[in-house]
Amino acid sequence: MSRPPETATQAVALNYDQDDGAPRVVAKGRGLLADEIIARARAAGVFVHESPELVSLLMQVDMDARIPPELYIAVAELLAWLYHLEQGKGTA
């Protein structure tokens, strides 16, 4: 039995290169594709952050496009938090 589309898992993967100026959407999907994105991220040791509101907004961004300026603050706060975690200064 499959989940209705409105409750299916959604996932968006971002890549950030300091020389690029803003993070880019490098993968996104719903349902089984989202599950695969999440599984591959975890298998690679990439932190998976769960924020349905942010994912919903990022799902609207085209593949390989930079995130829009309206999302800079939210994504910057997430990246700063992840950097803090990676430096061993906090917990998940």
mmCIF file with all atom_site columns, C-alpha atoms in Angstrom:
data_model
loop_
_atom_site.group_PDB
_atom_site.id
_atom_site.type_symbol
_atom_site.label_atom_id
_atom_site.label_alt_id
_atom_site.label_comp_id
_atom_site.label_asym_id
_atom_site.label_entity_id
_atom_site.label_seq_id
_atom_site.pdbx_PDB_ins_code
_atom_site.Cartn_x
_atom_site.Cartn_y
_atom_site.Cartn_z
_atom_site.occupancy
_atom_site.B_iso_or_equiv
_atom_site.pdbx_formal_charge
_atom_site.auth_seq_id
_atom_site.auth_comp_id
_atom_site.auth_asym_id
_atom_site.auth_atom_id
_atom_site.pdbx_PDB_model_num
ATOM 1  C CA . MET A 1 1  ? 0.000  0.000  0.000   1.00 0.00 ? 1  MET A CA 1
ATOM 2  C CA . SER A 1 2  ? 1.447  3.368  -0.956  1.00 0.00 ? 2  SER A CA 1
ATOM 3  C CA . ARG A 1 3  ? 1.180  6.624  0.902   1.00 0.00 ? 3  ARG A CA 1
ATOM 4  C CA . PRO A 1 4  ? -0.958 9.430  -0.498  1.00 0.00 ? 4  PRO A CA 1
ATOM 5  C CA . PRO A 1 5  ? 1.225  12.008 -2.332  1.00 0.00 ? 5  PRO A CA 1
ATOM 6  C CA . GLU A 1 6  ? 0.615  14.685 0.299   1.00 0.00 ? 6  GLU A CA 1
ATOM 7  C CA . THR A 1 7  ? 2.097  12.488 3.035   1.00 0.00 ? 7  THR A CA 1
ATOM 8  C CA . ALA A 1 8  ? 4.907  10.905 1.000   1.00 0.00 ? 8  ALA A CA 1
ATOM 9  C CA . THR A 1 9  ? 8.429  11.543 2.196   1.00 0.00 ? 9  THR A CA 1
ATOM 10 C CA . GLN A 1 10 ? 10.157 14.460 0.489   1.00 0.00 ? 10 GLN A CA 1
ATOM 11 C CA . ALA A 1 11 ? 13.890 15.103 0.341   1.00 0.00 ? 11 ALA A CA 1
ATOM 12 C CA . VAL A 1 12 ? 16.139 17.809 -1.043  1.00 0.00 ? 12 VAL A CA 1
ATOM 13 C CA . ALA A 1 13 ? 19.928 17.636 -1.186  1.00 0.00 ? 13 ALA A CA 1
ATOM 14 C CA . LEU A 1 14 ? 21.971 20.813 -1.276  1.00 0.00 ? 14 LEU A CA 1
ATOM 15 C CA . ASN A 1 15 ? 25.570 21.380 -2.255  1.00 0.00 ? 15 ASN A CA 1
ATOM 16 C CA . TYR A 1 16 ? 27.450 24.436 -1.084  1.00 0.00 ? 16 TYR A CA 1
ATOM 17 C CA . ASP A 1 17 ? 30.651 25.657 -2.663  1.00 0.00 ? 17 ASP A CA 1
ATOM 18 C CA . GLN A 1 18 ? 31.967 28.911 -1.210  1.00 0.00 ? 18 GLN A CA 1
ATOM 19 C CA . ASP A 1 19 ? 32.994 30.073 -4.683  1.00 0.00 ? 19 ASP A CA 1
ATOM 20 C CA . ASP A 1 20 ? 29.452 29.552 -6.019  1.00 0.00 ? 20 ASP A CA 1
ATOM 21 C CA . GLY A 1 21 ? 27.780 32.142 -3.802  1.00 0.00 ? 21 GLY A CA 1
ATOM 22 C CA . ALA A 1 22 ? 24.734 30.151 -2.722  1.00 0.00 ? 22 ALA A CA 1
ATOM 23 C CA . PRO A 1 23 ? 23.821 26.512 -2.133  1.00 0.00 ? 23 PRO A CA 1
ATOM 24 C CA . ARG A 1 24 ? 22.434 24.595 -5.109  1.00 0.00 ? 24 ARG A CA 1
ATOM 25 C CA . VAL A 1 25 ? 19.731 21.947 -5.238  1.00 0.00 ? 25 VAL A CA 1
ATOM 26 C CA . VAL A 1 26 ? 21.530 18.818 -6.432  1.00 0.00 ? 26 VAL A CA 1
ATOM 27 C CA . ALA A 1 27 ? 18.831 16.199 -5.783  1.00 0.00 ? 27 ALA A CA 1
ATOM 28 C CA . LYS A 1 28 ? 15.174 16.195 -4.836  1.00 0.00 ? 28 LYS A CA 1
ATOM 29 C CA . GLY A 1 29 ? 12.269 13.831 -4.884  1.00 0.00 ? 29 GLY A CA 1
ATOM 30 C CA . ARG A 1 30 ? 9.205  12.327 -3.232  1.00 0.00 ? 30 ARG A CA 1
ATOM 31 C CA . GLY A 1 31 ? 8.357  8.843  -2.032  1.00 0.00 ? 31 GLY A CA 1
ATOM 32 C CA . LEU A 1 32 ? 10.812 6.124  -2.998  1.00 0.00 ? 32 LEU A CA 1
ATOM 33 C CA . LEU A 1 33 ? 13.198 8.620  -4.615  1.00 0.00 ? 33 LEU A CA 1
ATOM 34 C CA . ALA A 1 34 ? 13.237 10.697 -1.409  1.00 0.00 ? 34 ALA A CA 1
ATOM 35 C CA . ASP A 1 35 ? 13.846 7.562  0.641   1.00 0.00 ? 35 ASP A CA 1
ATOM 36 C CA . GLU A 1 36 ? 16.817 6.715  -1.617  1.00 0.00 ? 36 GLU A CA 1
ATOM 37 C CA . ILE A 1 37 ? 18.256 10.257 -1.327  1.00 0.00 ? 37 ILE A CA 1
ATOM 38 C CA . ILE A 1 38 ? 18.042 10.034 2.474   1.00 0.00 ? 38 ILE A CA 1
ATOM 39 C CA . ALA A 1 39 ? 19.513 6.511  2.576   1.00 0.00 ? 39 ALA A CA 1
ATOM 40 C CA . ARG A 1 40 ? 22.458 7.482  0.358   1.00 0.00 ? 40 ARG A CA 1
ATOM 41 C CA . ALA A 1 41 ? 23.128 10.604 2.403   1.00 0.00 ? 41 ALA A CA 1
ATOM 42 C CA . ARG A 1 42 ? 23.171 8.643  5.647   1.00 0.00 ? 42 ARG A CA 1
ATOM 43 C CA . ALA A 1 43 ? 25.342 5.906  4.125   1.00 0.00 ? 43 ALA A CA 1
ATOM 44 C CA . ALA A 1 44 ? 27.829 8.593  3.069   1.00 0.00 ? 44 ALA A CA 1
ATOM 45 C CA . GLY A 1 45 ? 27.845 10.095 6.551   1.00 0.00 ? 45 GLY A CA 1
ATOM 46 C CA . VAL A 1 46 ? 25.972 13.216 5.474   1.00 0.00 ? 46 VAL A CA 1
ATOM 47 C CA . PHE A 1 47 ? 23.786 14.744 8.161   1.00 0.00 ? 47 PHE A CA 1
ATOM 48 C CA . VAL A 1 48 ? 20.060 14.579 7.361   1.00 0.00 ? 48 VAL A CA 1
ATOM 49 C CA . HIS A 1 49 ? 18.042 17.472 8.796   1.00 0.00 ? 49 HIS A CA 1
ATOM 50 C CA . GLU A 1 50 ? 14.278 17.085 9.015   1.00 0.00 ? 50 GLU A CA 1
ATOM 51 C CA . SER A 1 51 ? 12.346 20.283 8.417   1.00 0.00 ? 51 SER A CA 1
ATOM 52 C CA . PRO A 1 52 ? 9.127  19.737 6.454   1.00 0.00 ? 52 PRO A CA 1
ATOM 53 C CA . GLU A 1 53 ? 8.625  23.481 6.008   1.00 0.00 ? 53 GLU A CA 1
ATOM 54 C CA . LEU A 1 54 ? 12.102 24.075 4.583   1.00 0.00 ? 54 LEU A CA 1
ATOM 55 C CA . VAL A 1 55 ? 11.924 20.974 2.375   1.00 0.00 ? 55 VAL A CA 1
ATOM 56 C CA . SER A 1 56 ? 8.567  22.145 1.025   1.00 0.00 ? 56 SER A CA 1
ATOM 57 C CA . LEU A 1 57 ? 10.114 25.474 0.017   1.00 0.00 ? 57 LEU A CA 1
ATOM 58 C CA . LEU A 1 58 ? 13.235 23.865 -1.428  1.00 0.00 ? 58 LEU A CA 1
ATOM 59 C CA . MET A 1 59 ? 11.145 21.424 -3.498  1.00 0.00 ? 59 MET A CA 1
ATOM 60 C CA . GLN A 1 60 ? 10.029 24.469 -5.503  1.00 0.00 ? 60 GLN A CA 1
ATOM 61 C CA . VAL A 1 61 ? 13.621 25.261 -6.547  1.00 0.00 ? 61 VAL A CA 1
ATOM 62 C CA . ASP A 1 62 ? 14.720 23.856 -9.916  1.00 0.00 ? 62 ASP A CA 1
ATOM 63 C CA . MET A 1 63 ? 17.426 21.183 -10.037 1.00 0.00 ? 63 MET A CA 1
ATOM 64 C CA . ASP A 1 64 ? 20.965 22.621 -10.143 1.00 0.00 ? 64 ASP A CA 1
ATOM 65 C CA . ALA A 1 65 ? 19.574 26.079 -9.352  1.00 0.00 ? 65 ALA A CA 1
ATOM 66 C CA . ARG A 1 66 ? 20.872 28.234 -6.540  1.00 0.00 ? 66 ARG A CA 1
ATOM 67 C CA . ILE A 1 67 ? 18.482 28.653 -3.653  1.00 0.00 ? 67 ILE A CA 1
ATOM 68 C CA . PRO A 1 68 ? 16.571 31.953 -3.798  1.00 0.00 ? 68 PRO A CA 1
ATOM 69 C CA . PRO A 1 69 ? 17.635 34.880 -1.583  1.00 0.00 ? 69 PRO A CA 1
ATOM 70 C CA . GLU A 1 70 ? 14.450 34.430 0.472   1.00 0.00 ? 70 GLU A CA 1
ATOM 71 C CA . LEU A 1 71 ? 15.888 31.154 1.817   1.00 0.00 ? 71 LEU A CA 1
ATOM 72 C CA . TYR A 1 72 ? 19.434 32.393 2.512   1.00 0.00 ? 72 TYR A CA 1
ATOM 73 C CA . ILE A 1 73 ? 18.887 33.006 6.216   1.00 0.00 ? 73 ILE A CA 1
ATOM 74 C CA . ALA A 1 74 ? 17.174 29.669 6.901   1.00 0.00 ? 74 ALA A CA 1
ATOM 75 C CA . VAL A 1 75 ? 19.800 27.685 4.999   1.00 0.00 ? 75 VAL A CA 1
ATOM 76 C CA . ALA A 1 76 ? 22.696 29.738 6.420   1.00 0.00 ? 76 ALA A CA 1
ATOM 77 C CA . GLU A 1 77 ? 21.477 29.041 9.958   1.00 0.00 ? 77 GLU A CA 1
ATOM 78 C CA . LEU A 1 78 ? 21.285 25.328 9.153   1.00 0.00 ? 78 LEU A CA 1
ATOM 79 C CA . LEU A 1 79 ? 24.798 25.330 7.635   1.00 0.00 ? 79 LEU A CA 1
ATOM 80 C CA . ALA A 1 80 ? 26.177 27.205 10.652  1.00 0.00 ? 80 ALA A CA 1
ATOM 81 C CA . TRP A 1 81 ? 24.535 24.721 13.012  1.00 0.00 ? 81 TRP A CA 1
ATOM 82 C CA . LEU A 1 82 ? 25.972 21.790 11.025  1.00 0.00 ? 82 LEU A CA 1
ATOM 83 C CA . TYR A 1 83 ? 29.426 23.374 11.044  1.00 0.00 ? 83 TYR A CA 1
ATOM 84 C CA . HIS A 1 84 ? 29.116 23.764 14.815  1.00 0.00 ? 84 HIS A CA 1
ATOM 85 C CA . LEU A 1 85 ? 28.187 20.071 15.141  1.00 0.00 ? 85 LEU A CA 1
ATOM 86 C CA . GLU A 1 86 ? 31.036 18.958 12.896  1.00 0.00 ? 86 GLU A CA 1
ATOM 87 C CA . GLN A 1 87 ? 33.508 20.883 15.036  1.00 0.00 ? 87 GLN A CA 1
ATOM 88 C CA . GLY A 1 88 ? 32.353 18.854 18.048  1.00 0.00 ? 88 GLY A CA 1
ATOM 89 C CA . LYS A 1 89 ? 30.815 21.829 19.795  1.00 0.00 ? 89 LYS A CA 1
ATOM 90 C CA . GLY A 1 90 ? 27.281 20.504 20.073  1.00 0.00 ? 90 GLY A CA 1
ATOM 91 C CA . THR A 1 91 ? 24.984 17.531 19.761  1.00 0.00 ? 91 THR A CA 1
ATOM 92 C CA . ALA A 1 92 ? 22.349 16.657 17.206  1.00 0.00 ? 92 ALA A CA 1
#
